[in-house]
């Protein structure tokens, strides 16, 4: 080799995986869609309104109000407007359904699904990307709202946030993401099952309305029809039937989410069921630790996670067996 001539080392970057490319494309399409912009505006306005009502009803100068102030910002209300975690039991379902009801059937109706799967892309990567992409956007959204709440509360009240508040707020955000993930997984399952996006959307909305409005009515009708008159029951029997009613109501995902958020954001709540006088007499009137609150809501977290997993497993099963060309 001639003097002064040096060999050049060429570095080749590793190509991105098909799954990462699909996720990146889905996130870009999602954040630019009018559907997401409308849902984002609805959640942001609800969040700001709830925080404003909470801050106007909290007096941070008083010493009792300074204790766990940021948890009170998320839960305090004057009755004119529900707190944010109550709103999210409704809006979270709408957000999940709105982002997933046409995830698969719209691709097939537009003719893009058969062209996409003709590439070296696995079906499971495609379906998983349809689920992961909205979750990334949803997680970013709620983390941003949480940071906005903490920053705004710090500027307005001047009260420093405590470590236990950070843990509880992060747990609340993750729980909300899991709740939205259930409805997202359910809507994706329906988008795989039905060929028309309108059918999957109406079915998902119907399921949400049933659990939100009609399920409690059905449970109350069953209780009045089959359970004995409480006037002829002992205290132990009344406690048993009350726990039975609560267990029936917890079939609803909204009830699981409401129970879990109540315990995580309100450390004074010691139980999700009725307590006897003996239990109340022996209880110490102090807030629960973060670990104790998590142990109380662990069944609710497990229930939401299991329901999400079942819906996605059914989506995977039906999609892998589906004839794409039809």
PDB file of C-alpha atoms in Angstrom:
ATOM      1  CA  UNK A   1       0.000   0.000   0.000  1.00  0.00           C
ATOM      2  CA  UNK A   2       1.321   3.467  -0.889  1.00  0.00           C
ATOM      3  CA  UNK A   3       2.548   5.699   1.874  1.00  0.00           C
ATOM      4  CA  UNK A   4       0.057   8.207   3.190  1.00  0.00           C
ATOM      5  CA  UNK A   5      -2.912   6.147   2.153  1.00  0.00           C
ATOM      6  CA  UNK A   6      -4.878   4.885   5.127  1.00  0.00           C
ATOM      7  CA  UNK A   7      -7.644   2.379   5.214  1.00  0.00           C
ATOM      8  CA  UNK A   8     -11.020   3.806   6.114  1.00  0.00           C
ATOM      9  CA  UNK A   9     -13.122   1.954   8.603  1.00  0.00           C
ATOM     10  CA  UNK A  10     -16.774   1.959   7.658  1.00  0.00           C
ATOM     11  CA  UNK A  11     -19.241   1.614  10.495  1.00  0.00           C
ATOM     12  CA  UNK A  12     -22.674   0.292   9.635  1.00  0.00           C
ATOM     13  CA  UNK A  13     -25.523   1.111  11.975  1.00  0.00           C
ATOM     14  CA  UNK A  14     -27.772  -1.732  12.938  1.00  0.00           C
ATOM     15  CA  UNK A  15     -31.139  -1.429  11.148  1.00  0.00           C
ATOM     16  CA  UNK A  16     -34.178  -0.890  13.310  1.00  0.00           C
ATOM     17  CA  UNK A  17     -36.412  -3.868  13.899  1.00  0.00           C
ATOM     18  CA  UNK A  18     -39.802  -4.008  12.132  1.00  0.00           C
ATOM     19  CA  UNK A  19     -41.539  -3.812  15.499  1.00  0.00           C
ATOM     20  CA  UNK A  20     -39.763  -0.550  16.408  1.00  0.00           C
ATOM     21  CA  UNK A  21     -40.580   0.916  12.992  1.00  0.00           C
ATOM     22  CA  UNK A  22     -44.285   0.083  13.358  1.00  0.00           C
ATOM     23  CA  UNK A  23     -44.364   1.522  16.899  1.00  0.00           C
ATOM     24  CA  UNK A  24     -42.728   4.742  15.720  1.00  0.00           C
ATOM     25  CA  UNK A  25     -45.156   5.050  12.825  1.00  0.00           C
ATOM     26  CA  UNK A  26     -48.191   4.341  15.018  1.00  0.00           C
ATOM     27  CA  UNK A  27     -47.130   6.932  17.599  1.00  0.00           C
ATOM     28  CA  UNK A  28     -46.641   9.533  14.877  1.00  0.00           C
ATOM     29  CA  UNK A  29     -50.027   8.809  13.308  1.00  0.00           C
ATOM     30  CA  UNK A  30     -51.672   8.816  16.716  1.00  0.00           C
ATOM     31  CA  UNK A  31     -50.409  12.165  17.990  1.00  0.00           C
ATOM     32  CA  UNK A  32     -51.293  13.846  14.677  1.00  0.00           C
ATOM     33  CA  UNK A  33     -54.839  12.497  14.531  1.00  0.00           C
ATOM     34  CA  UNK A  34     -57.807  14.717  15.340  1.00  0.00           C
ATOM     35  CA  UNK A  35     -59.262  11.935  17.472  1.00  0.00           C
ATOM     36  CA  UNK A  36     -56.341  12.042  19.893  1.00  0.00           C
ATOM     37  CA  UNK A  37     -56.247  15.855  19.883  1.00  0.00           C
ATOM     38  CA  UNK A  38     -59.911  16.004  20.922  1.00  0.00           C
ATOM     39  CA  UNK A  39     -59.425  13.390  23.655  1.00  0.00           C
ATOM     40  CA  UNK A  40     -56.276  15.162  24.848  1.00  0.00           C
ATOM     41  CA  UNK A  41     -58.099  18.499  25.045  1.00  0.00           C
ATOM     42  CA  UNK A  42     -60.990  16.894  26.961  1.00  0.00           C
ATOM     43  CA  UNK A  43     -58.706  15.256  29.541  1.00  0.00           C
ATOM     44  CA  UNK A  44     -56.479  18.348  29.880  1.00  0.00           C
ATOM     45  CA  UNK A  45     -59.447  20.680  30.443  1.00  0.00           C
ATOM     46  CA  UNK A  46     -60.953  18.271  32.963  1.00  0.00           C
ATOM     47  CA  UNK A  47     -57.625  18.017  34.770  1.00  0.00           C
ATOM     48  CA  UNK A  48     -57.116  21.788  34.929  1.00  0.00           C
ATOM     49  CA  UNK A  49     -60.687  22.372  36.118  1.00  0.00           C
ATOM     50  CA  UNK A  50     -60.386  19.749  38.858  1.00  0.00           C
ATOM     51  CA  UNK A  51     -57.014  21.087  40.024  1.00  0.00           C
ATOM     52  CA  UNK A  52     -58.355  24.648  40.071  1.00  0.00           C
ATOM     53  CA  UNK A  53     -61.336  23.628  42.222  1.00  0.00           C
ATOM     54  CA  UNK A  54     -59.038  21.714  44.578  1.00  0.00           C
ATOM     55  CA  UNK A  55     -56.558  24.581  44.993  1.00  0.00           C
ATOM     56  CA  UNK A  56     -59.336  27.097  45.671  1.00  0.00           C
ATOM     57  CA  UNK A  57     -60.698  24.863  48.458  1.00  0.00           C
ATOM     58  CA  UNK A  58     -57.337  24.159  50.099  1.00  0.00           C
ATOM     59  CA  UNK A  59     -55.762  26.632  52.507  1.00  0.00           C
ATOM     60  CA  UNK A  60     -52.064  25.735  52.447  1.00  0.00           C
ATOM     61  CA  UNK A  61     -51.304  28.256  55.178  1.00  0.00           C
ATOM     62  CA  UNK A  62     -53.084  26.094  57.748  1.00  0.00           C
ATOM     63  CA  UNK A  63     -50.854  23.385  59.190  1.00  0.00           C
ATOM     64  CA  UNK A  64     -53.357  20.487  58.777  1.00  0.00           C
ATOM     65  CA  UNK A  65     -53.739  21.347  55.095  1.00  0.00           C
ATOM     66  CA  UNK A  66     -49.997  21.144  54.491  1.00  0.00           C
ATOM     67  CA  UNK A  67     -49.892  17.446  55.364  1.00  0.00           C
ATOM     68  CA  UNK A  68     -50.061  15.382  52.134  1.00  0.00           C
ATOM     69  CA  UNK A  69     -51.098  18.518  50.263  1.00  0.00           C
ATOM     70  CA  UNK A  70     -50.564  17.123  46.771  1.00  0.00           C
ATOM     71  CA  UNK A  71     -52.781  14.132  47.449  1.00  0.00           C
ATOM     72  CA  UNK A  72     -55.485  16.531  48.601  1.00  0.00           C
ATOM     73  CA  UNK A  73     -55.114  18.469  45.348  1.00  0.00           C
ATOM     74  CA  UNK A  74     -56.141  15.308  43.487  1.00  0.00           C
ATOM     75  CA  UNK A  75     -59.052  14.465  45.808  1.00  0.00           C
ATOM     76  CA  UNK A  76     -60.469  17.685  47.289  1.00  0.00           C
ATOM     77  CA  UNK A  77     -63.668  19.089  45.778  1.00  0.00           C
ATOM     78  CA  UNK A  78     -66.410  21.522  46.728  1.00  0.00           C
ATOM     79  CA  UNK A  79     -69.197  19.458  45.199  1.00  0.00           C
ATOM     80  CA  UNK A  80     -69.524  21.540  42.044  1.00  0.00           C
ATOM     81  CA  UNK A  81     -67.073  19.369  40.124  1.00  0.00           C
ATOM     82  CA  UNK A  82     -65.855  15.815  40.831  1.00  0.00           C
ATOM     83  CA  UNK A  83     -62.210  15.261  41.624  1.00  0.00           C
ATOM     84  CA  UNK A  84     -59.863  14.164  38.845  1.00  0.00           C
ATOM     85  CA  UNK A  85     -59.689  10.480  39.797  1.00  0.00           C
ATOM     86  CA  UNK A  86     -63.500  10.305  39.658  1.00  0.00           C
ATOM     87  CA  UNK A  87     -63.440  11.878  36.208  1.00  0.00           C
ATOM     88  CA  UNK A  88     -60.860   9.374  35.006  1.00  0.00           C
ATOM     89  CA  UNK A  89     -63.140   6.415  35.731  1.00  0.00           C
ATOM     90  CA  UNK A  90     -65.266   7.779  32.849  1.00  0.00           C
ATOM     91  CA  UNK A  91     -62.685   9.477  30.647  1.00  0.00           C
ATOM     92  CA  UNK A  92     -60.169   6.631  30.914  1.00  0.00           C
ATOM     93  CA  UNK A  93     -62.632   4.234  29.314  1.00  0.00           C
ATOM     94  CA  UNK A  94     -63.443   6.716  26.538  1.00  0.00           C
ATOM     95  CA  UNK A  95     -59.731   7.268  25.920  1.00  0.00           C
ATOM     96  CA  UNK A  96     -58.990   3.547  25.649  1.00  0.00           C
ATOM     97  CA  UNK A  97     -61.969   2.864  23.397  1.00  0.00           C
ATOM     98  CA  UNK A  98     -61.267   5.893  21.221  1.00  0.00           C
ATOM     99  CA  UNK A  99     -57.676   4.830  20.565  1.00  0.00           C
ATOM    100  CA  UNK A 100     -58.302   1.166  19.823  1.00  0.00           C
ATOM    101  CA  UNK A 101     -61.736   0.502  18.342  1.00  0.00           C
ATOM    102  CA  UNK A 102     -60.440   0.590  14.740  1.00  0.00           C
ATOM    103  CA  UNK A 103     -56.863  -0.562  15.309  1.00  0.00           C
ATOM    104  CA  UNK A 104     -57.112  -3.634  13.048  1.00  0.00           C
ATOM    105  CA  UNK A 105     -60.351  -3.528  11.056  1.00  0.00           C
ATOM    106  CA  UNK A 106     -59.629  -0.072   9.636  1.00  0.00           C
ATOM    107  CA  UNK A 107     -56.302  -1.345   8.317  1.00  0.00           C
ATOM    108  CA  UNK A 108     -58.063  -4.202   6.575  1.00  0.00           C
ATOM    109  CA  UNK A 109     -60.850  -1.995   5.212  1.00  0.00           C
ATOM    110  CA  UNK A 110     -58.292   0.413   3.745  1.00  0.00           C
ATOM    111  CA  UNK A 111     -56.300  -2.440   2.192  1.00  0.00           C
ATOM    112  CA  UNK A 112     -53.108  -1.562   4.065  1.00  0.00           C
ATOM    113  CA  UNK A 113     -53.093  -4.645   6.291  1.00  0.00           C
ATOM    114  CA  UNK A 114     -52.450  -7.167   3.507  1.00  0.00           C
ATOM    115  CA  UNK A 115     -49.683  -4.995   2.052  1.00  0.00           C
ATOM    116  CA  UNK A 116     -48.111  -4.525   5.474  1.00  0.00           C
ATOM    117  CA  UNK A 117     -48.110  -8.224   6.332  1.00  0.00           C
ATOM    118  CA  UNK A 118     -46.692  -9.028   2.902  1.00  0.00           C
ATOM    119  CA  UNK A 119     -43.458  -7.515   4.228  1.00  0.00           C
ATOM    120  CA  UNK A 120     -41.158  -9.501   6.558  1.00  0.00           C
ATOM    121  CA  UNK A 121     -43.289  -8.576   9.586  1.00  0.00           C
ATOM    122  CA  UNK A 122     -44.746 -11.052  12.035  1.00  0.00           C
ATOM    123  CA  UNK A 123     -48.410 -10.792  12.897  1.00  0.00           C
ATOM    124  CA  UNK A 124     -47.721 -10.725  16.627  1.00  0.00           C
ATOM    125  CA  UNK A 125     -45.350  -7.758  16.154  1.00  0.00           C
ATOM    126  CA  UNK A 126     -48.086  -5.885  14.302  1.00  0.00           C
ATOM    127  CA  UNK A 127     -50.714  -6.560  16.958  1.00  0.00           C
ATOM    128  CA  UNK A 128     -48.348  -5.832  19.832  1.00  0.00           C
ATOM    129  CA  UNK A 129     -47.352  -2.525  18.222  1.00  0.00           C
ATOM    130  CA  UNK A 130     -51.029  -1.574  17.993  1.00  0.00           C
ATOM    131  CA  UNK A 131     -51.239  -2.053  21.768  1.00  0.00           C
ATOM    132  CA  UNK A 132     -47.863  -0.676  22.875  1.00  0.00           C
ATOM    133  CA  UNK A 133     -47.968   2.539  20.811  1.00  0.00           C
ATOM    134  CA  UNK A 134     -51.103   4.006  22.464  1.00  0.00           C
ATOM    135  CA  UNK A 135     -49.796   2.904  25.866  1.00  0.00           C
ATOM    136  CA  UNK A 136     -46.590   4.894  25.333  1.00  0.00           C
ATOM    137  CA  UNK A 137     -48.612   7.981  24.409  1.00  0.00           C
ATOM    138  CA  UNK A 138     -51.031   7.496  27.325  1.00  0.00           C
ATOM    139  CA  UNK A 139     -48.208   7.018  29.837  1.00  0.00           C
ATOM    140  CA  UNK A 140     -46.452  10.148  28.565  1.00  0.00           C
ATOM    141  CA  UNK A 141     -49.718  12.091  28.814  1.00  0.00           C
ATOM    142  CA  UNK A 142     -50.459  11.175  32.435  1.00  0.00           C
ATOM    143  CA  UNK A 143     -46.869  11.596  33.560  1.00  0.00           C
ATOM    144  CA  UNK A 144     -46.907  15.082  32.034  1.00  0.00           C
ATOM    145  CA  UNK A 145     -50.156  15.914  33.821  1.00  0.00           C
ATOM    146  CA  UNK A 146     -48.704  14.639  37.098  1.00  0.00           C
ATOM    147  CA  UNK A 147     -45.582  16.770  36.720  1.00  0.00           C
ATOM    148  CA  UNK A 148     -47.753  19.749  35.785  1.00  0.00           C
ATOM    149  CA  UNK A 149     -49.813  19.271  38.938  1.00  0.00           C
ATOM    150  CA  UNK A 150     -46.723  19.002  41.142  1.00  0.00           C
ATOM    151  CA  UNK A 151     -45.061  22.014  39.538  1.00  0.00           C
ATOM    152  CA  UNK A 152     -48.206  24.130  39.703  1.00  0.00           C
ATOM    153  CA  UNK A 153     -48.837  23.188  43.312  1.00  0.00           C
ATOM    154  CA  UNK A 154     -45.256  24.047  44.232  1.00  0.00           C
ATOM    155  CA  UNK A 155     -45.489  27.472  42.578  1.00  0.00           C
ATOM    156  CA  UNK A 156     -48.903  28.321  44.020  1.00  0.00           C
ATOM    157  CA  UNK A 157     -48.609  26.914  47.548  1.00  0.00           C
ATOM    158  CA  UNK A 158     -44.855  26.810  48.098  1.00  0.00           C
ATOM    159  CA  UNK A 159     -45.196  23.473  49.939  1.00  0.00           C
ATOM    160  CA  UNK A 160     -42.530  20.877  49.177  1.00  0.00           C
ATOM    161  CA  UNK A 161     -43.764  17.477  48.100  1.00  0.00           C
ATOM    162  CA  UNK A 162     -42.989  14.474  50.315  1.00  0.00           C
ATOM    163  CA  UNK A 163     -41.573  11.150  49.190  1.00  0.00           C
ATOM    164  CA  UNK A 164     -44.712   9.226  50.123  1.00  0.00           C
ATOM    165  CA  UNK A 165     -46.756  11.605  47.965  1.00  0.00           C
ATOM    166  CA  UNK A 166     -44.473  10.962  44.997  1.00  0.00           C
ATOM    167  CA  UNK A 167     -44.878   7.208  45.432  1.00  0.00           C
ATOM    168  CA  UNK A 168     -48.653   7.447  45.707  1.00  0.00           C
ATOM    169  CA  UNK A 169     -48.981   9.802  42.721  1.00  0.00           C
ATOM    170  CA  UNK A 170     -46.779   7.551  40.560  1.00  0.00           C
ATOM    171  CA  UNK A 171     -48.866   4.562  41.645  1.00  0.00           C
ATOM    172  CA  UNK A 172     -52.033   6.458  40.751  1.00  0.00           C
ATOM    173  CA  UNK A 173     -50.623   7.281  37.293  1.00  0.00           C
ATOM    174  CA  UNK A 174     -49.615   3.658  36.669  1.00  0.00           C
ATOM    175  CA  UNK A 175     -53.019   2.462  37.870  1.00  0.00           C
ATOM    176  CA  UNK A 176     -54.738   4.902  35.503  1.00  0.00           C
ATOM    177  CA  UNK A 177     -52.571   3.668  32.621  1.00  0.00           C
ATOM    178  CA  UNK A 178     -53.526   0.080  33.507  1.00  0.00           C
ATOM    179  CA  UNK A 179     -57.217   1.039  33.583  1.00  0.00           C
ATOM    180  CA  UNK A 180     -56.975   2.687  30.169  1.00  0.00           C
ATOM    181  CA  UNK A 181     -54.981  -0.329  28.942  1.00  0.00           C
ATOM    182  CA  UNK A 182     -57.902  -2.613  29.792  1.00  0.00           C
ATOM    183  CA  UNK A 183     -60.331  -0.633  27.645  1.00  0.00           C
ATOM    184  CA  UNK A 184     -57.698  -0.321  24.927  1.00  0.00           C
ATOM    185  CA  UNK A 185     -57.159  -4.094  24.953  1.00  0.00           C
ATOM    186  CA  UNK A 186     -60.920  -4.690  24.895  1.00  0.00           C
ATOM    187  CA  UNK A 187     -61.430  -2.332  21.947  1.00  0.00           C
ATOM    188  CA  UNK A 188     -58.530  -3.920  20.020  1.00  0.00           C
ATOM    189  CA  UNK A 189     -60.080  -7.333  20.652  1.00  0.00           C
ATOM    190  CA  UNK A 190     -63.375  -6.084  19.210  1.00  0.00           C
ATOM    191  CA  UNK A 191     -61.570  -4.536  16.243  1.00  0.00           C
ATOM    192  CA  UNK A 192     -60.121  -7.971  15.501  1.00  0.00           C
ATOM    193  CA  UNK A 193     -63.459  -9.733  16.007  1.00  0.00           C
ATOM    194  CA  UNK A 194     -65.594  -7.398  13.874  1.00  0.00           C
ATOM    195  CA  UNK A 195     -64.808  -6.270  10.342  1.00  0.00           C
ATOM    196  CA  UNK A 196     -66.541  -2.887  10.638  1.00  0.00           C
ATOM    197  CA  UNK A 197     -65.078  -0.163  12.865  1.00  0.00           C
ATOM    198  CA  UNK A 198     -68.540   1.171  13.703  1.00  0.00           C
ATOM    199  CA  UNK A 199     -69.591  -2.235  15.030  1.00  0.00           C
ATOM    200  CA  UNK A 200     -66.555  -2.563  17.270  1.00  0.00           C
ATOM    201  CA  UNK A 201     -66.968   1.016  18.533  1.00  0.00           C
ATOM    202  CA  UNK A 202     -70.661   0.580  19.372  1.00  0.00           C
ATOM    203  CA  UNK A 203     -69.982  -2.760  21.073  1.00  0.00           C
ATOM    204  CA  UNK A 204     -67.203  -1.284  23.209  1.00  0.00           C
ATOM    205  CA  UNK A 205     -69.366   1.710  24.168  1.00  0.00           C
ATOM    206  CA  UNK A 206     -72.241  -0.643  24.987  1.00  0.00           C
ATOM    207  CA  UNK A 207     -70.012  -2.708  27.311  1.00  0.00           C
ATOM    208  CA  UNK A 208     -68.798   0.494  28.989  1.00  0.00           C
ATOM    209  CA  UNK A 209     -72.355   1.801  29.473  1.00  0.00           C
ATOM    210  CA  UNK A 210     -73.479  -1.540  30.881  1.00  0.00           C
ATOM    211  CA  UNK A 211     -70.772  -1.622  33.542  1.00  0.00           C
ATOM    212  CA  UNK A 212     -71.078   2.113  34.275  1.00  0.00           C
ATOM    213  CA  UNK A 213     -74.871   2.465  34.538  1.00  0.00           C
ATOM    214  CA  UNK A 214     -76.813  -0.776  34.268  1.00  0.00           C
ATOM    215  CA  UNK A 215     -74.594  -3.220  36.149  1.00  0.00           C
ATOM    216  CA  UNK A 216     -75.279  -1.608  39.539  1.00  0.00           C
ATOM    217  CA  UNK A 217     -79.003  -1.666  38.780  1.00  0.00           C
ATOM    218  CA  UNK A 218     -78.841  -5.384  37.930  1.00  0.00           C
ATOM    219  CA  UNK A 219     -76.923  -6.157  41.123  1.00  0.00           C
ATOM    220  CA  UNK A 220     -79.435  -4.218  43.245  1.00  0.00           C
ATOM    221  CA  UNK A 221     -82.335  -6.060  41.604  1.00  0.00           C
ATOM    222  CA  UNK A 222     -80.709  -9.412  42.330  1.00  0.00           C
ATOM    223  CA  UNK A 223     -80.045  -8.405  45.934  1.00  0.00           C
ATOM    224  CA  UNK A 224     -83.650  -7.332  46.521  1.00  0.00           C
ATOM    225  CA  UNK A 225     -85.018 -10.460  44.853  1.00  0.00           C
ATOM    226  CA  UNK A 226     -82.912 -13.169  46.514  1.00  0.00           C
ATOM    227  CA  UNK A 227     -81.369 -11.839  49.726  1.00  0.00           C
ATOM    228  CA  UNK A 228     -83.410 -11.875  52.955  1.00  0.00           C
ATOM    229  CA  UNK A 229     -84.761  -8.799  54.695  1.00  0.00           C
ATOM    230  CA  UNK A 230     -81.925  -7.051  56.631  1.00  0.00           C
ATOM    231  CA  UNK A 231     -84.324  -6.447  59.546  1.00  0.00           C
ATOM    232  CA  UNK A 232     -84.260 -10.174  60.353  1.00  0.00           C
ATOM    233  CA  UNK A 233     -80.490 -10.648  60.037  1.00  0.00           C
ATOM    234  CA  UNK A 234     -77.739 -10.614  62.609  1.00  0.00           C
ATOM    235  CA  UNK A 235     -74.804  -8.245  62.353  1.00  0.00           C
ATOM    236  CA  UNK A 236     -72.522 -11.001  61.054  1.00  0.00           C
ATOM    237  CA  UNK A 237     -75.040 -11.890  58.327  1.00  0.00           C
ATOM    238  CA  UNK A 238     -75.428  -8.264  57.289  1.00  0.00           C
ATOM    239  CA  UNK A 239     -71.652  -7.936  57.059  1.00  0.00           C
ATOM    240  CA  UNK A 240     -71.475 -11.098  54.942  1.00  0.00           C
ATOM    241  CA  UNK A 241     -74.135  -9.922  52.501  1.00  0.00           C
ATOM    242  CA  UNK A 242     -72.568  -6.471  52.228  1.00  0.00           C
ATOM    243  CA  UNK A 243     -69.246  -8.054  51.313  1.00  0.00           C
ATOM    244  CA  UNK A 244     -71.059 -10.255  48.792  1.00  0.00           C
ATOM    245  CA  UNK A 245     -72.624  -7.198  47.157  1.00  0.00           C
ATOM    246  CA  UNK A 246     -69.242  -5.458  47.004  1.00  0.00           C
ATOM    247  CA  UNK A 247     -67.687  -8.543  45.408  1.00  0.00           C
ATOM    248  CA  UNK A 248     -70.398  -8.545  42.755  1.00  0.00           C
ATOM    249  CA  UNK A 249     -69.880  -4.847  42.062  1.00  0.00           C
ATOM    250  CA  UNK A 250     -66.133  -5.402  41.690  1.00  0.00           C
ATOM    251  CA  UNK A 251     -66.732  -7.364  38.521  1.00  0.00           C
ATOM    252  CA  UNK A 252     -66.975  -3.906  36.946  1.00  0.00           C
ATOM    253  CA  UNK A 253     -63.570  -2.469  35.899  1.00  0.00           C
ATOM    254  CA  UNK A 254     -64.711   1.000  36.935  1.00  0.00           C
ATOM    255  CA  UNK A 255     -65.394  -0.220  40.470  1.00  0.00           C
ATOM    256  CA  UNK A 256     -61.940  -1.818  40.672  1.00  0.00           C
ATOM    257  CA  UNK A 257     -60.346   1.423  39.525  1.00  0.00           C
ATOM    258  CA  UNK A 258     -62.403   3.554  41.920  1.00  0.00           C
ATOM    259  CA  UNK A 259     -61.562   1.331  44.904  1.00  0.00           C
ATOM    260  CA  UNK A 260     -57.841   1.300  44.129  1.00  0.00           C
ATOM    261  CA  UNK A 261     -57.549   5.050  43.528  1.00  0.00           C
ATOM    262  CA  UNK A 262     -59.468   5.816  46.717  1.00  0.00           C
ATOM    263  CA  UNK A 263     -57.004   3.854  48.843  1.00  0.00           C
ATOM    264  CA  UNK A 264     -53.885   5.114  47.041  1.00  0.00           C
ATOM    265  CA  UNK A 265     -54.844   8.800  47.147  1.00  0.00           C
ATOM    266  CA  UNK A 266     -56.499   8.778  50.583  1.00  0.00           C
ATOM    267  CA  UNK A 267     -54.162   7.171  53.166  1.00  0.00           C
ATOM    268  CA  UNK A 268     -56.843   7.503  55.855  1.00  0.00           C
ATOM    269  CA  UNK A 269     -58.957   4.827  54.101  1.00  0.00           C
ATOM    270  CA  UNK A 270     -58.133   1.591  55.894  1.00  0.00           C
ATOM    271  CA  UNK A 271     -60.522  -0.845  54.229  1.00  0.00           C
ATOM    272  CA  UNK A 272     -62.617  -1.225  51.064  1.00  0.00           C
ATOM    273  CA  UNK A 273     -65.379  -3.135  52.813  1.00  0.00           C
ATOM    274  CA  UNK A 274     -67.643  -2.607  55.823  1.00  0.00           C
ATOM    275  CA  UNK A 275     -66.013  -2.707  59.263  1.00  0.00           C
ATOM    276  CA  UNK A 276     -67.461  -4.037  62.484  1.00  0.00           C
ATOM    277  CA  UNK A 277     -67.561  -1.962  65.653  1.00  0.00           C
ATOM    278  CA  UNK A 278     -64.803  -4.116  67.136  1.00  0.00           C
ATOM    279  CA  UNK A 279     -62.528  -3.406  64.176  1.00  0.00           C
ATOM    280  CA  UNK A 280     -63.228   0.323  64.354  1.00  0.00           C
ATOM    281  CA  UNK A 281     -62.581   0.392  68.101  1.00  0.00           C
ATOM    282  CA  UNK A 282     -59.191  -1.289  67.705  1.00  0.00           C
ATOM    283  CA  UNK A 283     -58.041   0.819  64.758  1.00  0.00           C
ATOM    284  CA  UNK A 284     -55.475   3.570  65.270  1.00  0.00           C
ATOM    285  CA  UNK A 285     -56.550   6.851  63.573  1.00  0.00           C
ATOM    286  CA  UNK A 286     -53.330   7.282  61.580  1.00  0.00           C
ATOM    287  CA  UNK A 287     -52.791   7.202  57.798  1.00  0.00           C
ATOM    288  CA  UNK A 288     -51.713   3.928  56.299  1.00  0.00           C
ATOM    289  CA  UNK A 289     -48.230   3.515  54.940  1.00  0.00           C
ATOM    290  CA  UNK A 290     -47.701   3.230  51.208  1.00  0.00           C
ATOM    291  CA  UNK A 291     -46.952  -0.484  51.504  1.00  0.00           C
ATOM    292  CA  UNK A 292     -50.144  -1.153  53.466  1.00  0.00           C
ATOM    293  CA  UNK A 293     -52.234   0.726  50.901  1.00  0.00           C
ATOM    294  CA  UNK A 294     -50.693  -1.279  48.064  1.00  0.00           C
ATOM    295  CA  UNK A 295     -51.471  -4.533  49.884  1.00  0.00           C
ATOM    296  CA  UNK A 296     -55.104  -3.486  50.241  1.00  0.00           C
ATOM    297  CA  UNK A 297     -55.529  -2.666  46.544  1.00  0.00           C
ATOM    298  CA  UNK A 298     -53.461  -5.595  45.249  1.00  0.00           C
ATOM    299  CA  UNK A 299     -56.585  -7.659  44.373  1.00  0.00           C
ATOM    300  CA  UNK A 300     -57.947  -4.722  42.337  1.00  0.00           C
ATOM    301  CA  UNK A 301     -54.621  -4.320  40.517  1.00  0.00           C
ATOM    302  CA  UNK A 302     -54.475  -8.049  39.816  1.00  0.00           C
ATOM    303  CA  UNK A 303     -58.051  -8.041  38.526  1.00  0.00           C
ATOM    304  CA  UNK A 304     -57.434  -5.194  36.071  1.00  0.00           C
ATOM    305  CA  UNK A 305     -54.179  -6.750  34.881  1.00  0.00           C
ATOM    306  CA  UNK A 306     -55.801 -10.156  34.428  1.00  0.00           C
ATOM    307  CA  UNK A 307     -58.731  -8.690  32.476  1.00  0.00           C
ATOM    308  CA  UNK A 308     -56.323  -6.769  30.224  1.00  0.00           C
ATOM    309  CA  UNK A 309     -54.259  -9.903  29.619  1.00  0.00           C
ATOM    310  CA  UNK A 310     -57.325 -12.001  28.770  1.00  0.00           C
ATOM    311  CA  UNK A 311     -58.602  -9.443  26.251  1.00  0.00           C
ATOM    312  CA  UNK A 312     -55.214  -9.183  24.548  1.00  0.00           C
ATOM    313  CA  UNK A 313     -54.808 -12.980  24.517  1.00  0.00           C
ATOM    314  CA  UNK A 314     -58.164 -13.327  22.747  1.00  0.00           C
ATOM    315  CA  UNK A 315     -57.113 -10.626  20.287  1.00  0.00           C
ATOM    316  CA  UNK A 316     -53.896 -12.528  19.589  1.00  0.00           C
ATOM    317  CA  UNK A 317     -55.725 -15.840  19.153  1.00  0.00           C
ATOM    318  CA  UNK A 318     -58.339 -14.463  16.749  1.00  0.00           C
ATOM    319  CA  UNK A 319     -55.860 -12.380  14.779  1.00  0.00           C
ATOM    320  CA  UNK A 320     -53.401 -15.240  14.268  1.00  0.00           C
ATOM    321  CA  UNK A 321     -56.208 -17.453  12.946  1.00  0.00           C
ATOM    322  CA  UNK A 322     -57.776 -14.742  10.791  1.00  0.00           C
ATOM    323  CA  UNK A 323     -57.773 -14.851   7.007  1.00  0.00           C
ATOM    324  CA  UNK A 324     -56.340 -11.497   5.994  1.00  0.00           C
ATOM    325  CA  UNK A 325     -57.235 -11.725   2.320  1.00  0.00           C
ATOM    326  CA  UNK A 326     -60.968 -12.018   3.032  1.00  0.00           C
TER     327      UNK A 326
END
